[in-house]
Structures are given as C-alpha cells and as structure tokens.
Short mmCIF file of C-alpha atoms in Angstrom, two decimals:
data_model
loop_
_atom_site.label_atom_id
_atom_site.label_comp_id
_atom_site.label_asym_id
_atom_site.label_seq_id
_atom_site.Cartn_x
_atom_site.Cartn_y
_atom_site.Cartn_z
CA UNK C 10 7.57 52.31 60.19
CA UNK C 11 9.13 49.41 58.06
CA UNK C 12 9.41 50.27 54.29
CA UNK C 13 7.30 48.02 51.79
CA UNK C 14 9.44 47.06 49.45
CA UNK C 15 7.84 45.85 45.98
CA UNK C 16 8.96 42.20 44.49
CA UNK C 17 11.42 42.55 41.84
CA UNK C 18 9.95 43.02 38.20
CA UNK C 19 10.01 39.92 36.14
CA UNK C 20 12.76 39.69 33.57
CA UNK C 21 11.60 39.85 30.04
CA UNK C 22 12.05 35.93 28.26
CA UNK C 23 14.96 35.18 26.42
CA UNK C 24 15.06 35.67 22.83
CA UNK C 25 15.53 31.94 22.22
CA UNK C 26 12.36 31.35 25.01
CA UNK C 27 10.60 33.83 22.63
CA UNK C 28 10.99 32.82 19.16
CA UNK C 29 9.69 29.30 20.74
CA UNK C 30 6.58 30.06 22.03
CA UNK C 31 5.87 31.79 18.89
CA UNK C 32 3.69 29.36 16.84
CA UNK C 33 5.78 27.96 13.55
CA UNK C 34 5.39 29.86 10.40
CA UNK C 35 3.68 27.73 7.18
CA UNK C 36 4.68 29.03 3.80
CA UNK C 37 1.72 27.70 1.74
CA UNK C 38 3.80 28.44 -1.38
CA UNK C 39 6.28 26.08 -0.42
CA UNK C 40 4.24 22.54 0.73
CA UNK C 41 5.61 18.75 0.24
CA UNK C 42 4.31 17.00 -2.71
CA UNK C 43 1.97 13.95 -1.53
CA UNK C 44 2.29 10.75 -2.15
CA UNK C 45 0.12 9.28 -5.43
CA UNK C 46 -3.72 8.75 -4.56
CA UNK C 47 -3.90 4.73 -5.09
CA UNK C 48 -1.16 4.50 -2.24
CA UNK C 49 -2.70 6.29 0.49
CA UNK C 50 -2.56 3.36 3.08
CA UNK C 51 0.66 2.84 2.09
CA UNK C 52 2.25 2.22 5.58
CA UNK C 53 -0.99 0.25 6.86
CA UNK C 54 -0.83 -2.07 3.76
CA UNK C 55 3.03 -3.11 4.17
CA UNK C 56 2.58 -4.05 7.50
CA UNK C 57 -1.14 -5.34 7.83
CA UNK C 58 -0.88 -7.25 4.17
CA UNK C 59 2.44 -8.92 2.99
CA UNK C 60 2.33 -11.49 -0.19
CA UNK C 61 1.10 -13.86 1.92
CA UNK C 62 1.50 -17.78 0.26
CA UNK C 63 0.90 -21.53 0.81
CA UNK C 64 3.03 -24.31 0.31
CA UNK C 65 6.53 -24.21 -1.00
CA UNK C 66 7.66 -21.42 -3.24
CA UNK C 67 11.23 -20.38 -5.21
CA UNK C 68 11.81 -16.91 -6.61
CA UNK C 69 15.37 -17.07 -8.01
CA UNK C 70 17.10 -13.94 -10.02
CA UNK C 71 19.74 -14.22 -12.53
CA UNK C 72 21.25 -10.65 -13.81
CA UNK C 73 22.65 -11.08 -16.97
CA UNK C 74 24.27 -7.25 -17.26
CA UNK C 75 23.67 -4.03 -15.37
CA UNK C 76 20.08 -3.95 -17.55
CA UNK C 77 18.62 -6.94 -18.08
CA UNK C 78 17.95 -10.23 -16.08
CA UNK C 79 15.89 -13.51 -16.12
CA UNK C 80 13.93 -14.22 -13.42
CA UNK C 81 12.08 -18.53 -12.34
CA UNK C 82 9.42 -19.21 -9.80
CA UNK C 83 8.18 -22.23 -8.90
CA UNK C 84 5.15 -22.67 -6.74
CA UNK C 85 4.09 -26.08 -5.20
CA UNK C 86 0.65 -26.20 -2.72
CA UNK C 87 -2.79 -26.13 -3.15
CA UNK C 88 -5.51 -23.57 -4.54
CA UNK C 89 -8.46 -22.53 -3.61
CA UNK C 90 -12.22 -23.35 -6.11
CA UNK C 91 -15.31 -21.39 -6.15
CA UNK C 92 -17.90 -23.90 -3.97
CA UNK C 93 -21.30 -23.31 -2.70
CA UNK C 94 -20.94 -24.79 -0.12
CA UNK C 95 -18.94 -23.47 3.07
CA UNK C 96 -16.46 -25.24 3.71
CA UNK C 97 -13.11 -24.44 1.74
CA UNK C 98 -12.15 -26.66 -1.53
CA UNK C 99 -8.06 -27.03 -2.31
CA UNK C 100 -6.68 -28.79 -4.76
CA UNK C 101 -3.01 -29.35 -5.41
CA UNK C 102 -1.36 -27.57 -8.15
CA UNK C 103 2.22 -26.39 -9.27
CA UNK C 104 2.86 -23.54 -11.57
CA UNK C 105 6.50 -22.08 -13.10
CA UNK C 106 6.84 -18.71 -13.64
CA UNK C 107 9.59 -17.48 -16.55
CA UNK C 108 10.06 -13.59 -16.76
CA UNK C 109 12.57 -10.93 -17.93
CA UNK C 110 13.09 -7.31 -16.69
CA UNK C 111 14.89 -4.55 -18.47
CA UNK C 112 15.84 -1.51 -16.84
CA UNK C 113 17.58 1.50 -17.91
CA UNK C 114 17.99 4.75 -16.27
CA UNK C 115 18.39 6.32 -20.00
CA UNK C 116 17.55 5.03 -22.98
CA UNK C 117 16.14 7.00 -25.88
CA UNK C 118 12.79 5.24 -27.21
CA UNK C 119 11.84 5.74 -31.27
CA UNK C 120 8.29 7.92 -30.34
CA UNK C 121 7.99 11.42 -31.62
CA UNK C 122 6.25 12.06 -28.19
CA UNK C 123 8.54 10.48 -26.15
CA UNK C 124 11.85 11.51 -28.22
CA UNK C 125 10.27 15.73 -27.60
CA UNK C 126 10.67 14.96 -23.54
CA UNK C 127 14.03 13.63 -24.28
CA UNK C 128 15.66 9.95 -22.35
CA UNK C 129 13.36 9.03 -20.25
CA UNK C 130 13.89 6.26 -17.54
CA UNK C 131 12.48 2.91 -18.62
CA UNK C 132 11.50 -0.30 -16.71
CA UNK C 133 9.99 -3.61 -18.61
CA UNK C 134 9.27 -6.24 -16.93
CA UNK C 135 6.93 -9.58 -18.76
CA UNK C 136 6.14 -12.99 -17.19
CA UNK C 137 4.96 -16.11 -18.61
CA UNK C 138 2.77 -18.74 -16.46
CA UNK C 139 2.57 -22.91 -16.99
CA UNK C 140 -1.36 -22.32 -17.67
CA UNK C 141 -0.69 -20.14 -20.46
CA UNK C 142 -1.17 -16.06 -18.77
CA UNK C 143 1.09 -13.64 -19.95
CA UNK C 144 1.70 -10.36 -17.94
CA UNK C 145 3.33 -7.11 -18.92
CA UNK C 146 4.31 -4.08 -16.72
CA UNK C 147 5.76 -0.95 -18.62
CA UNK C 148 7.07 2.54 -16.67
CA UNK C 149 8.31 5.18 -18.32
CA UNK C 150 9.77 8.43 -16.88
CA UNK C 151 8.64 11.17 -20.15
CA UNK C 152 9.88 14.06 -18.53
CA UNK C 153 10.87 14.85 -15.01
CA UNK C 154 7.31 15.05 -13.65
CA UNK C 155 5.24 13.23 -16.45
CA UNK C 156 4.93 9.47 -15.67
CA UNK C 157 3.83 6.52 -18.35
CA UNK C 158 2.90 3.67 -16.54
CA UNK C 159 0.77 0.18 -18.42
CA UNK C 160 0.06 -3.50 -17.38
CA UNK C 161 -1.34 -6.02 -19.25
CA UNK C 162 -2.76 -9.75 -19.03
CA UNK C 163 -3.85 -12.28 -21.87
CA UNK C 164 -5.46 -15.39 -21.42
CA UNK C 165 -7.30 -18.15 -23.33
CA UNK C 166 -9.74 -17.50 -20.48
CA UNK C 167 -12.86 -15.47 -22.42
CA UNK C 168 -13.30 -11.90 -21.01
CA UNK C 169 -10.19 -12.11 -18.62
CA UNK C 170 -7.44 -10.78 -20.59
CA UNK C 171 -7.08 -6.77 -19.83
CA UNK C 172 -5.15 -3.48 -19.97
CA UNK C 173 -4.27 -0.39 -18.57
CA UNK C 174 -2.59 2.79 -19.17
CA UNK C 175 -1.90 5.48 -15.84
CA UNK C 176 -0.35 8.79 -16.94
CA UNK C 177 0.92 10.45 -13.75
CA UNK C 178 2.31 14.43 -13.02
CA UNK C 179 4.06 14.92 -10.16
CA UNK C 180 3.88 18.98 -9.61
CA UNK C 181 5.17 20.50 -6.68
CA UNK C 182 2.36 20.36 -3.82
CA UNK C 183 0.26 18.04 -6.18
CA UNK C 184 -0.10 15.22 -7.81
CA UNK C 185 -2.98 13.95 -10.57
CA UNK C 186 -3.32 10.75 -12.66
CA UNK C 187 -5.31 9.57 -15.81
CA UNK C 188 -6.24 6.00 -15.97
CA UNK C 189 -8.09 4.24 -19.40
CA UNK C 190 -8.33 0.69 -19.47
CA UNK C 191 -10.42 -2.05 -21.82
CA UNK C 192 -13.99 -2.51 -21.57
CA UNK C 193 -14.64 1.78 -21.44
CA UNK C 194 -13.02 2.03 -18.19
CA UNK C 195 -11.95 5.71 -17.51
CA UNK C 196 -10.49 6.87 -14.13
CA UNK C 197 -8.61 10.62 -12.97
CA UNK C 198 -7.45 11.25 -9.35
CA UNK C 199 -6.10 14.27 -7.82
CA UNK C 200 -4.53 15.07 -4.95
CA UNK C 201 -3.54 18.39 -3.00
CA UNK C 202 -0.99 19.11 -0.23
CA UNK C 203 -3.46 21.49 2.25
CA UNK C 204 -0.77 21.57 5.15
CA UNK C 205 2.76 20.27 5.51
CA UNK C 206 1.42 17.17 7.22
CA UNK C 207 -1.85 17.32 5.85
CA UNK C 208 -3.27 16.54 1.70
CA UNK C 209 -6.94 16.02 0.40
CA UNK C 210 -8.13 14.35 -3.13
CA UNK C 211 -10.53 12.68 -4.95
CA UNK C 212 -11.35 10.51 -7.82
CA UNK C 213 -13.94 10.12 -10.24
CA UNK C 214 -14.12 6.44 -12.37
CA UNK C 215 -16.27 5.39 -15.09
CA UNK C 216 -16.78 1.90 -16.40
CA UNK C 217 -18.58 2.21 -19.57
CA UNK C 218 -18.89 -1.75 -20.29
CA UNK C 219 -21.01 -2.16 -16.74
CA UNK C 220 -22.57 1.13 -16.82
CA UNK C 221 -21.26 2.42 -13.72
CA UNK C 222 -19.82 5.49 -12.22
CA UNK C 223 -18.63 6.73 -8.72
CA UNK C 224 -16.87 9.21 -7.12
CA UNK C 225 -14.32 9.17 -3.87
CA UNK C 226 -12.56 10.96 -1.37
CA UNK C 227 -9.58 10.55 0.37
CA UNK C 228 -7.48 12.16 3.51
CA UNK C 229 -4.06 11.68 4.64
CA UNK C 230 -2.51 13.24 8.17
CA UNK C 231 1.07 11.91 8.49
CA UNK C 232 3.90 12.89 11.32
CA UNK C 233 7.61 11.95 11.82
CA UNK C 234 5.66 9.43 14.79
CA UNK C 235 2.61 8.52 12.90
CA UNK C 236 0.30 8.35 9.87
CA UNK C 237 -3.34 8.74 9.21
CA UNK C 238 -5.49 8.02 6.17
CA UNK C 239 -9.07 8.11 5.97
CA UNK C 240 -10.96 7.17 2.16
CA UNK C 241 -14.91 6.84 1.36
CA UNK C 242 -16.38 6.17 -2.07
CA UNK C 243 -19.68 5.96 -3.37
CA UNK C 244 -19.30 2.51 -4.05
CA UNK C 245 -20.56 2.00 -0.30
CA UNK C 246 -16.71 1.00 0.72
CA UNK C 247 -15.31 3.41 3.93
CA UNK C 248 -11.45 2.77 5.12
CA UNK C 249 -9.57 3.69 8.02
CA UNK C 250 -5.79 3.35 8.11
CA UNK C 251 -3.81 4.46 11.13
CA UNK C 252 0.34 3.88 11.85
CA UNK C 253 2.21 4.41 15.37
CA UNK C 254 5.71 4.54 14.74
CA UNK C 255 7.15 2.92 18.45
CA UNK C 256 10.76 3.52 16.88
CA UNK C 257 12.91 2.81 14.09
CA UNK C 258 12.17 -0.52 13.56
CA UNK C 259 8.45 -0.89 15.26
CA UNK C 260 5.60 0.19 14.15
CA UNK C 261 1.82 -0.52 14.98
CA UNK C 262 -0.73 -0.68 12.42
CA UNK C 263 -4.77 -0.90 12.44
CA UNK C 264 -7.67 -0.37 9.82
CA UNK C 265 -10.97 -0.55 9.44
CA UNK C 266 -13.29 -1.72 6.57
CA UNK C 267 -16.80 -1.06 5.96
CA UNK C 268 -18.60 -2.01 3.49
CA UNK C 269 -22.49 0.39 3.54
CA UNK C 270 -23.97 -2.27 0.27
CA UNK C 271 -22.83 -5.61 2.15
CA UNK C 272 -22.74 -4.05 5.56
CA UNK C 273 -19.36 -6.15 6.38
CA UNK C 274 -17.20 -4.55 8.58
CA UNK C 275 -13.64 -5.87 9.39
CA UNK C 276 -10.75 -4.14 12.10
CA UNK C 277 -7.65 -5.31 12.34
CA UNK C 278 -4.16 -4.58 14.18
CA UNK C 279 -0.56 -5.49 13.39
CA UNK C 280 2.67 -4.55 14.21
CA UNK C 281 6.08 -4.32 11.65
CA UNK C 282 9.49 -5.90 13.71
CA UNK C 283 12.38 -4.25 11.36
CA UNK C 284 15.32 -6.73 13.08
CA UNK C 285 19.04 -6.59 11.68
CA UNK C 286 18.81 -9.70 9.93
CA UNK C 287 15.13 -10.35 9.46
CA UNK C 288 11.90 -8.86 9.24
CA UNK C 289 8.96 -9.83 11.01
CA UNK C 290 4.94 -9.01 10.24
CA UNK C 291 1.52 -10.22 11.78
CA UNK C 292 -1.94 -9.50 12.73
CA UNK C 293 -5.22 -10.31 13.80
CA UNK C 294 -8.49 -9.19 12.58
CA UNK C 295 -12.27 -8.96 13.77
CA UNK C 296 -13.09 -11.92 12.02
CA UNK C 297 -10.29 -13.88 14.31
CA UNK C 298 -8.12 -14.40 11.39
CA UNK C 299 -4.23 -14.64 12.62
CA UNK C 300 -1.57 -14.33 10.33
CA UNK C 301 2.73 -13.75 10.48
CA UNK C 302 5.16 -13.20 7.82
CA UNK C 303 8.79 -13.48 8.30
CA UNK C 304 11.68 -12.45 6.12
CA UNK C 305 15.21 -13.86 7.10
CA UNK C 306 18.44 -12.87 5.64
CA UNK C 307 20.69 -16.12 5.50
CA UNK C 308 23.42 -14.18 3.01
CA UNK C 309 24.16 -11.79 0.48
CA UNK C 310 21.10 -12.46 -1.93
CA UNK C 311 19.44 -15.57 -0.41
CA UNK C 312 16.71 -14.76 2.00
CA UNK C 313 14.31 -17.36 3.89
CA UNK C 314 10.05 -16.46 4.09
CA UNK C 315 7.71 -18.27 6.73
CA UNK C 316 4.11 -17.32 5.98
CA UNK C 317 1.51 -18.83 8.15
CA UNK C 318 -2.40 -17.88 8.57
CA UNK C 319 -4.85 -19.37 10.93
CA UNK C 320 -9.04 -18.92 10.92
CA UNK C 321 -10.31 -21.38 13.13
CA UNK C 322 -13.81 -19.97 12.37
CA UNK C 323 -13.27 -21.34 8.83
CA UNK C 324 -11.39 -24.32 9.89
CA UNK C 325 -8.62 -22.89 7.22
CA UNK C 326 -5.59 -22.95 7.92
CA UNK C 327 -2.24 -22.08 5.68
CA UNK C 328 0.95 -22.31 5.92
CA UNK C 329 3.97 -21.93 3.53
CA UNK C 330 7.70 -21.54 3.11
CA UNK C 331 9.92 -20.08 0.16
CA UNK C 332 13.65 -18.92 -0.76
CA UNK C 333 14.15 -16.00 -2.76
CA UNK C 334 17.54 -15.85 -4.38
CA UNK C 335 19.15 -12.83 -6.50
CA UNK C 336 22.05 -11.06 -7.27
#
C-alpha cells in the first residue's frame, strides 16, 4: 500500500514581503501644508496659459546692486477695441514700460507692527506705462508664517484705478488668506490638507459696491505622476484641471470650463516640452483655438520667445516675437 504523503506546508512570507503588503501608515498629525487657494491649477495654468503676446516685444533687466534694479519694455503690434460687430478690430500701438524692483531678504521696516515680528523679507516692485498707468506690487514676509502681500493701479481712466491687500498664514497642514480691496470688496479662503495627497477649501467674497456675494469650493488630488484640481462657485463658473507627468520634462495638461449663467463650456489639452536649452508650450481648445509658446536660451541672460495663436473660426490670427535680457 503506497504511503500518501502530504505537500509540504507553505513557508511563512518574508518579513520584508510582510511589512509590504501591509497598507502604509498616515499620521494625520503630521500632513504637507497645501499650496495657497488662488493657485490651485497651478500646473494646468503654466502649461495650458503662458503670457501669450503679439508683435514685437523687449523686456531688458539692468541690476544695479544685489537689491535693486531697473527694468524697460517696449511693445510694438496691434490691440484689440471693443466692436459690436464680429469681426475683430486692431489698431497699431506701441507702449514703454519703466519699472524698478527692490528686494531684500532682511530689512527692518519703521512699523510698530511690523518692527514686533522682527526683519521681515521685502520685495517692491512699481512700473510706469507711456499712457500714464502706474502699478505697484508690495510682499512682505511679517513673521515666518504671516504673509503681507498689496497691488495697486492708478489711472486717469474714471473708476479703473484699484487696490488690494492679501494677508496670508501658512500653518502647518493649512493655509488661510484675508483679502480687502476698494469699492467694499472683502474676500477669506481657507484651505485644509485631508490626506497627504489630498486638501479641501473654500472661499467666501463680498463686493459691497455691486451688491454681491458668493461662496466656492475647491479640491486638489496631486501624485509624484500627476495632479488633480476640481473648483465650483456660486457664481455659476465649474473648473476642471488635470496634469500627467510623462517624465521629467513632459507633461500633459487638460481643463475644462463651464460656465451654468452663460452656459459656455470650453476643454482644452496641452502638453509642457522642458528641453535643455528651450522650453516649449501649446494647445488646442474646443473652440479650435491653436496656440505655441517657445522659450529659447541663446546665452547667459538673453533668451528668445515665439508666441503664435491661430482661430480660424474667428479669422484671428497672432503672432509675435520678443528678447528678454537680464543679468
């Protein structure tokens, strides 16, 4: 009679197999701090919209010390009127830009307020246009987490001058801002870390001169591969953000707008070419818009721009070139 013998038992994992299968541990004390609420699409927006241009533009830099420099612009092509009627009205123009920037990673600024946080970090920067605008940007480190930021515009124009003061705190799984601007405008945002890849917030504005309030509400799912952003206000506007990173230097980009009140809806889809001596953007859109944007590195401090879009629906078409120089 032939002996059964039974299969041999099998051996128990590895500890290594072991502590992998185990699902990874979240310490909800200890979560990333998100990034502010205003830049949610952050990744969609620097590949799907660059400072696109058209005609001929200059932007040349001139540092004076380790603080302060001058900065010129010039800007030749034509610009775009208000017209009833379809069609697209240009008319040649050229514009100079003057500005200066100041920026010191410590200087101590005469405010009791300021002087109790101690030297904060401090960035000025002011431009002056040919047609008589002048534009202000202040940011202002108070303490290590407390954040002073204002911009500013005056014009001859009537009712187009205007201000604004953000006060942002950084903690350390959230973030929240204060914004008060001219005309009654009142604005707070907040924003909470739920997950390690995952943050929820909301804002709440008020515009006192129009009347008008609303509310919003905003999502953000981001990997080492990709990044998703969802944000919906009562205003009727809904936006979809979503970024594949391929590699290193590619990344694919799409969004979608939708707009309840106008019931516009626009999708579009780009991809972000990091090169080693240039960078290349584009995309096309629902609407059959097609646009590129290329930065090229000629030398130390002089770079080359290409912008080009093309809506043959529209019969508009742009194109424009530029050098930026700096130190």
């Amino acid at each position: 009679m032939a002996t059964i013998v039974p299969p041999p038992a099998t051996p128990p994992p590895p500890a290594a197999a072991a502590e992998a299968i185990k699902p990874e541990k979240v310490d909800y004390m200890d979560l990333p701090c998100p990034i502010p609420y205003e830049e949610i699409h952050r990744e969609a927006m620097m590949s799907l919209k660059p400072d696109h241009f058209e005609g001929m533009r200059v932007d040349f830099t001139k540092g004076l010390n380790q603080r302060f420099s001058l900065s010129h612009s010039i800007a030749m092509g034509p610009t775009e009127v208000p017209a009833q009627s379809a069609e697209t009205i240009k008319i040649p123009t050229a514009t100079y830009d003057f500005g200066a920037n100041f920026i010191d990673p410590k200087v101590a600024i005469g405010l009791k307020l300021i002087m109790v946080f101690g030297f904060p970090k401090l960035m000025l920067i002011g431009r002056i246009h040919t047609d008589g605008r002048l534009t202000a940007r202040v940011k202002c480190d108070l303490s290590e987490n407390l954040t002073m930021k204002a911009n500013a515009q005056l014009t001859n124009e009537p009712h187009m001058s205007h201000g604004m003061f953000n006060f942002d705190y950084k903690g350390t799984d959230y973030r929240t801002q204060f914004q008060l601007g001219n005309g009654g405008l009142l604005g707070a945002s907040y924003i909470q870390s739920v997950t390690p890849r995952l943050s929820l917030g909301g804002e709440v504005f008020w515009a006192g001169q129009h009347r008008k309030s609303g509310t919003g509400f905003a999502a953000r799912y981001n990997t080492d591969k990709m990044v998703a952003s969802g944000q919906i206000a009562s205003t009727g506007m809904l936006a979809l953000s979503y970024v594949q990173k391929v590699s290193e230097k590619v990344s694919l980009a799409s969004d979608l707008m939708y707009n309840y009140m106008s019931r516009d809806v626009t999708a579009s889809f780009g991809y972000d070419y990091i090169l080693r001596q240039c960078r290349l953007r584009g995309k096309i859109d629902s609407n059959g818009c097609t646009s590129a944007f290329l930065e090229e590195r000629l030398n130390m401090g002089l770079n080359f721009i290409l912008s080009a879009e093309i809506d043959h629906k529209k019969k508009d078409y742009k194109f424009g070139f530029g050098l930026t120089v700096g130190e």
